[in-house]
CSV table of N, CA and C in Angstrom, one decimal:
chain,number,residue,atom,x,y,z
A,687,MET,N,0.8,-1.2,0.0
A,687,MET,CA,0.0,0.0,0.0
A,687,MET,C,0.9,1.2,0.0
A,688,MET,N,0.8,2.0,-1.0
A,688,MET,CA,1.6,3.2,-1.2
A,688,MET,C,0.9,4.4,-0.5
A,689,THR,N,1.7,5.2,0.2
A,689,THR,CA,1.1,6.4,0.9
A,689,THR,C,2.1,7.6,0.7
A,690,LYS,N,1.6,8.8,0.5
A,690,LYS,CA,2.4,9.9,0.3
A,690,LYS,C,2.7,10.6,1.6
A,691,GLY,N,3.9,11.3,1.7
A,691,GLY,CA,4.3,12.0,2.9
A,691,GLY,C,3.3,13.1,3.2
A,692,GLY,N,3.1,13.4,4.5
A,692,GLY,CA,2.1,14.4,4.9
A,692,GLY,C,0.7,13.9,5.1
A,693,HIS,N,0.5,12.6,4.8
A,693,HIS,CA,-0.9,12.1,5.0
A,693,HIS,C,-1.0,11.4,6.4
A,694,LYS,N,-2.2,11.3,6.9
A,694,LYS,CA,-2.5,10.7,8.2
A,694,LYS,C,-2.6,9.2,7.9
A,695,VAL,N,-1.9,8.4,8.7
A,695,VAL,CA,-1.9,6.9,8.5
A,695,VAL,C,-2.1,6.2,9.8
A,696,GLN,N,-2.3,4.9,9.7
A,696,GLN,CA,-2.5,4.0,10.8
A,696,GLN,C,-1.1,3.7,11.4
A,697,ALA,N,-1.1,3.1,12.6
A,697,ALA,CA,0.2,2.7,13.3
A,697,ALA,C,0.9,1.6,12.4
A,698,GLY,N,2.2,1.7,12.4
A,698,GLY,CA,2.9,0.6,11.7
A,698,GLY,C,4.3,1.1,11.3
A,699,THR,N,5.0,0.3,10.4
A,699,THR,CA,6.3,0.6,9.9
A,699,THR,C,6.1,1.1,8.5
A,700,TYR,N,6.7,2.2,8.1
A,700,TYR,CA,6.6,2.7,6.7
A,700,TYR,C,8.0,3.0,6.2
A,701,TRP,N,8.3,2.6,5.0
A,701,TRP,CA,9.6,2.8,4.3
A,701,TRP,C,9.5,3.9,3.3
A,702,ASN,N,10.4,4.8,3.3
A,702,ASN,CA,10.5,5.9,2.3
A,702,ASN,C,11.2,5.3,1.1
A,703,MET,N,10.5,5.3,0.0
A,703,MET,CA,11.0,4.7,-1.3
A,703,MET,C,12.2,5.5,-1.8
A,704,ALA,N,12.3,6.8,-1.6
A,704,ALA,CA,13.3,7.6,-2.2
A,704,ALA,C,14.7,7.4,-1.5
A,705,ASN,N,14.7,7.4,-0.2
A,705,ASN,CA,16.0,7.3,0.5
A,705,ASN,C,16.1,6.1,1.5
A,706,GLY,N,15.1,5.2,1.5
A,706,GLY,CA,15.2,4.0,2.3
A,706,GLY,C,15.0,4.3,3.8
A,707,GLU,N,14.6,5.4,4.2
A,707,GLU,CA,14.4,5.7,5.6
A,707,GLU,C,13.2,5.0,6.2
A,708,ARG,N,13.3,4.5,7.4
A,708,ARG,CA,12.2,3.8,8.0
A,708,ARG,C,11.5,4.7,9.1
A,709,VAL,N,10.2,4.7,9.1
A,709,VAL,CA,9.5,5.5,10.0
A,709,VAL,C,8.6,4.5,10.8
A,710,ASP,N,8.7,4.5,12.1
A,710,ASP,CA,7.9,3.6,13.0
A,710,ASP,C,6.9,4.5,13.7
A,711,LEU,N,5.6,4.2,13.5
A,711,LEU,CA,4.5,5.0,14.2
A,711,LEU,C,3.8,4.0,15.2
A,712,ASP,N,3.9,4.4,16.5
A,712,ASP,CA,3.3,3.5,17.5
A,712,ASP,C,1.7,3.7,17.5
A,713,GLN,N,1.3,4.8,17.0
A,713,GLN,CA,-0.1,5.1,17.0
A,713,GLN,C,-0.4,5.9,15.7
A,714,GLU,N,-1.7,6.1,15.4
A,714,GLU,CA,-2.0,6.9,14.2
A,714,GLU,C,-1.3,8.2,14.2
A,715,GLY,N,-0.8,8.6,13.0
A,715,GLY,CA,-0.1,9.9,12.9
A,715,GLY,C,0.1,10.3,11.5
A,716,VAL,N,0.9,11.3,11.3
A,716,VAL,CA,1.2,11.9,10.0
A,716,VAL,C,2.6,11.5,9.5
A,717,LEU,N,2.7,11.0,8.3
A,717,LEU,CA,4.1,10.7,7.8
A,717,LEU,C,4.9,12.0,7.5
A,718,PRO,N,6.2,12.0,7.8
A,718,PRO,CA,7.0,13.2,7.5
A,718,PRO,C,7.2,13.4,6.0
A,719,GLY,N,7.5,14.6,5.6
A,719,GLY,CA,7.9,14.9,4.2
A,719,GLY,C,6.7,15.5,3.5
A,720,SER,N,7.0,15.8,2.2
A,720,SER,CA,5.9,16.4,1.4
A,720,SER,C,5.1,15.4,0.6
A,721,GLY,N,4.3,15.9,-0.2
A,721,GLY,CA,3.5,15.0,-1.1
A,721,GLY,C,4.3,14.3,-2.1
A,722,GLN,N,5.5,14.7,-2.3
A,722,GLN,CA,6.4,14.0,-3.3
A,722,GLN,C,7.0,12.7,-2.7
A,723,ASP,N,7.1,12.6,-1.4
A,723,ASP,CA,7.7,11.5,-0.8
A,723,ASP,C,6.7,10.3,-0.8
A,724,MET,N,7.2,9.1,-1.2
A,724,MET,CA,6.3,8.0,-1.3
A,724,MET,C,6.7,7.0,-0.2
A,725,TYR,N,5.8,6.5,0.5
A,725,TYR,CA,6.0,5.5,1.6
A,725,TYR,C,5.3,4.2,1.3
A,726,ILE,N,5.8,3.1,1.7
A,726,ILE,CA,5.2,1.8,1.5
A,726,ILE,C,5.1,1.2,2.9
A,727,LYS,N,3.9,0.7,3.3
A,727,LYS,CA,3.7,0.1,4.6
A,727,LYS,C,4.2,-1.4,4.5
A,728,ALA,N,5.2,-1.7,5.3
A,728,ALA,CA,5.8,-3.0,5.3
A,728,ALA,C,6.2,-3.4,6.7
A,729,PRO,N,5.9,-4.5,7.2
A,729,PRO,CA,6.4,-5.0,8.5
A,729,PRO,C,7.9,-5.1,8.4
A,730,ALA,N,8.6,-5.0,9.6
A,730,ALA,CA,10.0,-5.1,9.6
A,730,ALA,C,10.5,-6.5,9.2
A,731,VAL,N,9.7,-7.5,9.5
A,731,VAL,CA,10.1,-8.9,9.2
A,731,VAL,C,10.2,-9.0,7.7
A,732,MET,N,9.3,-8.4,6.9
A,732,MET,CA,9.4,-8.5,5.5
A,732,MET,C,10.6,-7.8,4.9
A,733,ALA,N,11.0,-6.6,5.5
A,733,ALA,CA,12.2,-5.9,5.1
A,733,ALA,C,13.4,-6.7,5.4
A,734,ILE,N,13.4,-7.4,6.5
A,734,ILE,CA,14.6,-8.2,6.9
A,734,ILE,C,14.7,-9.4,5.9
A,735,ALA,N,13.5,-10.0,5.6
A,735,ALA,CA,13.5,-11.1,4.6
A,735,ALA,C,14.0,-10.7,3.2
A,736,ALA,N,13.7,-9.5,2.9
A,736,ALA,CA,14.1,-9.0,1.5
A,736,ALA,C,15.6,-8.7,1.4
A,737,GLY,N,16.3,-8.6,2.5
A,737,GLY,CA,17.7,-8.3,2.5
A,737,GLY,C,18.6,-9.3,1.8
A,738,PRO,N,18.4,-10.6,2.2
A,738,PRO,CA,19.2,-11.6,1.5
A,738,PRO,C,18.9,-11.7,0.0
A,739,VAL,N,17.6,-11.5,-0.4
A,739,VAL,CA,17.3,-11.6,-1.8
A,739,VAL,C,17.9,-10.5,-2.5
A,740,LEU,N,17.9,-9.3,-2.0
A,740,LEU,CA,18.6,-8.1,-2.7
A,740,LEU,C,20.1,-8.4,-2.7
A,741,GLY,N,20.7,-9.0,-1.7
A,741,GLY,CA,22.1,-9.3,-1.7
A,741,GLY,C,22.4,-10.3,-2.8
A,742,LEU,N,21.6,-11.3,-3.0
A,742,LEU,CA,21.8,-12.3,-4.0
A,742,LEU,C,21.7,-11.7,-5.4
A,743,VAL,N,20.7,-10.8,-5.6
A,743,VAL,CA,20.6,-10.1,-6.9
A,743,VAL,C,21.9,-9.3,-7.2
A,744,PHE,N,22.3,-8.5,-6.1
A,744,PHE,CA,23.6,-7.8,-6.3
A,744,PHE,C,24.8,-8.6,-6.6
A,745,ALA,N,24.9,-9.8,-5.9
A,745,ALA,CA,26.0,-10.7,-6.2
A,745,ALA,C,26.0,-11.3,-7.6
A,746,MET,N,24.8,-11.5,-8.1
A,746,MET,CA,24.6,-12.1,-9.4
A,746,MET,C,25.0,-11.1,-10.5
A,747,PHE,N,24.7,-9.8,-10.3
A,747,PHE,CA,25.0,-8.8,-11.4
A,747,PHE,C,26.3,-8.1,-11.2
A,748,LEU,N,27.0,-8.3,-10.1
A,748,LEU,CA,28.3,-7.7,-9.8
A,748,LEU,C,29.3,-8.0,-10.9
A,749,PRO,N,29.5,-9.2,-11.4
A,749,PRO,CA,30.4,-9.5,-12.4
A,749,PRO,C,30.1,-8.7,-13.7
A,750,PHE,N,28.8,-8.6,-14.1
A,750,PHE,CA,28.4,-7.9,-15.3
A,750,PHE,C,28.7,-6.4,-15.2
A,751,ILE,N,28.5,-5.9,-14.0
A,751,ILE,CA,28.8,-4.5,-13.7
A,751,ILE,C,30.3,-4.2,-13.9
A,752,GLY,N,31.1,-5.1,-13.3
A,752,GLY,CA,32.5,-5.0,-13.5
A,752,GLY,C,33.0,-5.1,-14.9
A,753,ILE,N,32.4,-6.0,-15.7
A,753,ILE,CA,32.8,-6.1,-17.1
A,753,ILE,C,32.4,-4.9,-17.9
A,754,ALA,N,31.2,-4.4,-17.6
A,754,ALA,CA,30.7,-3.2,-18.3
A,754,ALA,C,31.6,-2.0,-18.0
A,755,MET,N,32.0,-1.8,-16.7
A,755,MET,CA,32.8,-0.7,-16.3
A,755,MET,C,34.2,-0.8,-17.0
A,756,THR,N,34.7,-2.0,-17.0
A,756,THR,CA,36.1,-2.2,-17.6
A,756,THR,C,36.0,-1.9,-19.1
A,757,LEU,N,35.0,-2.4,-19.8
A,757,LEU,CA,34.8,-2.1,-21.3
A,757,LEU,C,34.7,-0.7,-21.5
A,758,GLY,N,33.9,0.0,-20.7
A,758,GLY,CA,33.7,1.5,-20.8
A,758,GLY,C,35.1,2.2,-20.6
A,759,LEU,N,35.8,1.8,-19.6
A,759,LEU,CA,37.1,2.5,-19.4
A,759,LEU,C,38.1,2.2,-20.6
A,760,VAL,N,38.2,1.0,-21.1
A,760,VAL,CA,39.0,0.7,-22.2
A,760,VAL,C,38.6,1.4,-23.4
A,761,GLY,N,37.3,1.5,-23.7
A,761,GLY,CA,36.8,2.3,-24.8
A,761,GLY,C,37.1,3.7,-24.7
A,762,ARG,N,37.0,4.3,-23.6
A,762,ARG,CA,37.3,5.7,-23.4
A,762,ARG,C,38.8,6.0,-23.6
A,763,LYS,N,39.6,5.1,-23.1
A,763,LYS,CA,41.1,5.3,-23.3
A,763,LYS,C,41.5,5.1,-24.7
A,764,LEU,N,40.9,4.2,-25.4
A,764,LEU,CA,41.2,4.0,-26.9
A,764,LEU,C,40.7,5.2,-27.7
A,765,GLY,N,39.5,5.7,-27.3
A,765,GLY,CA,39.0,6.9,-28.0
A,765,GLY,C,39.9,8.1,-27.8
A,766,GLU,N,40.4,8.3,-26.6
A,766,GLU,CA,41.3,9.4,-26.3
A,766,GLU,C,42.6,9.2,-27.1
A,767,ALA,N,43.2,8.0,-27.1
A,767,ALA,CA,44.4,7.8,-27.9
A,767,ALA,C,44.2,8.0,-29.3
A,768,VAL,N,43.1,7.6,-29.9
A,768,VAL,CA,42.9,7.8,-31.3
A,768,VAL,C,42.7,9.3,-31.6
A,769,SER,N,42.0,10.0,-30.8
A,769,SER,CA,41.8,11.4,-31.0
A,769,SER,C,43.1,12.2,-30.8
A,770,GLU,N,44.0,11.8,-29.9
A,770,GLU,CA,45.3,12.5,-29.7
A,770,GLU,C,46.2,12.2,-30.9
A,771,ALA,N,46.2,10.9,-31.5
A,771,ALA,CA,47.0,10.6,-32.6
A,771,ALA,C,46.5,11.4,-33.9
A,772,ALA,N,45.2,11.5,-34.0
A,772,ALA,CA,44.6,12.3,-35.1
A,772,ALA,C,45.0,13.7,-35.0
A,773,ALA,N,44.9,14.3,-33.8
A,773,ALA,CA,45.2,15.7,-33.6
A,773,ALA,C,46.7,15.9,-33.8
A,774,GLY,N,47.6,15.0,-33.5
A,774,GLY,CA,49.0,15.2,-33.7
A,774,GLY,C,49.4,15.1,-35.1
A,775,SER,N,48.7,14.4,-35.9
A,775,SER,CA,49.0,14.2,-37.3
A,775,SER,C,48.5,15.4,-38.2
A,776,MET,N,47.5,16.1,-37.7
A,776,MET,CA,46.9,17.2,-38.4
A,776,MET,C,47.9,18.4,-38.4
A,777,SER,N,48.0,19.1,-39.5
A,777,SER,CA,49.0,20.2,-39.6
A,777,SER,C,48.3,21.3,-40.4
A,778,PHE,N,48.6,22.5,-39.9
A,778,PHE,CA,48.1,23.7,-40.6
A,778,PHE,C,49.3,24.2,-41.5
A,779,GLY,N,49.0,24.9,-42.6
A,779,GLY,CA,50.1,25.5,-43.3
A,779,GLY,C,50.3,26.9,-42.8
A,780,TRP,N,49.4,27.3,-42.0
A,780,TRP,CA,49.5,28.7,-41.4
A,780,TRP,C,50.1,28.7,-40.1
A,781,ARG,N,51.1,29.6,-39.9
A,781,ARG,CA,51.8,29.7,-38.6
A,781,ARG,C,51.7,31.2,-38.2
A,782,PRO,N,50.8,31.6,-37.3
A,782,PRO,CA,50.6,33.0,-37.0
A,782,PRO,C,51.8,33.7,-36.4
A,783,ILE,N,52.8,33.0,-35.9
A,783,ILE,CA,54.0,33.6,-35.3
A,783,ILE,C,55.0,34.0,-36.4
A,784,GLU,N,55.0,33.3,-37.5
A,784,GLU,CA,56.0,33.6,-38.5
A,784,GLU,C,55.4,34.6,-39.5
A,785,ALA,N,56.2,35.5,-39.9
A,785,ALA,CA,55.8,36.5,-40.9
A,785,ALA,C,56.9,36.5,-42.0
A,786,TYR,N,56.5,36.1,-43.2
A,786,TYR,CA,57.4,36.1,-44.3
A,786,TYR,C,57.3,37.4,-45.1
A,787,LEU,N,57.9,38.4,-44.5
A,787,LEU,CA,57.8,39.7,-45.1
A,787,LEU,C,58.7,39.9,-46.3
A,788,ALA,N,59.8,39.1,-46.3
A,788,ALA,CA,60.7,39.2,-47.4
A,788,ALA,C,60.2,38.4,-48.6
A,789,GLY,N,59.3,37.5,-48.4
A,789,GLY,CA,58.7,36.7,-49.5
A,789,GLY,C,59.3,35.3,-49.4
A,790,ARG,N,58.4,34.4,-49.3
A,790,ARG,CA,58.8,33.0,-49.2
A,790,ARG,C,59.2,32.4,-50.6
A,791,LYS,N,58.6,32.9,-51.6
A,791,LYS,CA,58.9,32.3,-53.0
A,791,LYS,C,60.4,32.7,-53.3
A,792,GLN,N,60.8,33.9,-53.0
A,792,GLN,CA,62.1,34.4,-53.4
A,792,GLN,C,63.2,33.6,-52.6
A,793,LYS,N,62.9,33.2,-51.4
A,793,LYS,CA,63.9,32.4,-50.6
A,793,LYS,C,64.0,31.0,-51.2
A,794,LYS,N,62.8,30.5,-51.6
A,794,LYS,CA,62.8,29.1,-52.2
A,794,LYS,C,63.6,29.1,-53.5
A,795,GLU,N,63.4,30.1,-54.3
A,795,GLU,CA,64.1,30.2,-55.6
A,795,GLU,C,65.6,30.3,-55.4
A,796,ALA,N,66.0,31.1,-54.4
A,796,ALA,CA,67.4,31.3,-54.1
A,796,ALA,C,68.0,29.9,-53.7
A,797,ARG,N,67.3,29.2,-52.9
A,797,ARG,CA,67.8,27.9,-52.4
A,797,ARG,C,68.0,26.9,-53.6
A,798,GLU,N,67.0,26.9,-54.5
A,798,GLU,CA,67.1,26.0,-55.7
A,798,GLU,C,68.2,26.4,-56.6
A,799,LYS,N,68.5,27.7,-56.8
A,799,LYS,CA,69.6,28.1,-57.6
A,799,LYS,C,70.9,27.7,-56.9
A,800,LYS,N,71.0,27.8,-55.6
A,800,LYS,CA,72.2,27.4,-54.9
A,800,LYS,C,72.4,25.9,-55.0
A,801,ALA,N,71.3,25.1,-54.9
A,801,ALA,CA,71.4,23.7,-55.0
A,801,ALA,C,71.9,23.3,-56.5
A,802,ASP,N,71.3,24.0,-57.5
A,802,ASP,CA,71.7,23.7,-58.8
A,802,ASP,C,73.2,24.0,-59.1
A,803,LYS,N,73.7,25.1,-58.5
A,803,LYS,CA,75.1,25.4,-58.7
A,803,LYS,C,76.0,24.3,-58.0
A,804,GLY,N,75.6,23.8,-56.9
A,804,GLY,CA,76.3,22.8,-56.2
A,804,GLY,C,76.3,21.5,-56.9
A,805,ALA,N,75.3,21.2,-57.6
A,805,ALA,CA,75.1,19.9,-58.4
A,805,ALA,C,76.0,20.0,-59.6
A,806,LYS,N,76.1,21.1,-60.3
A,806,LYS,CA,76.9,21.3,-61.5
A,806,LYS,C,78.4,21.2,-61.3
A,807,SER,N,78.8,21.6,-60.1
A,807,SER,CA,80.2,21.7,-59.9
A,807,SER,C,80.9,20.3,-59.7
């Protein structure tokens, strides 16, 4: 039986579904919290019996959780390595620090002439 916070209820044990808080009422009273808080009426014996079942479910899925986290970590590291390699191989022809005011073509032609003279000798 689901009940919202702030409502008047019978005596008993109520469990807050959002944070797992247990509220024991010895007599009729009002549940703490706002209308957004949902409570379920459950005897303490039922909650104690549910503990081992929840532990079993956790133990069954723990290996899968570990595998998924490991695969996610490996995938993220591979993605970072690929993006760093791609970024390192990319090159711009433009270098804002360098200014070829004397003319780049003239220097290239001068080097070629010098190389030609050295090859002919």
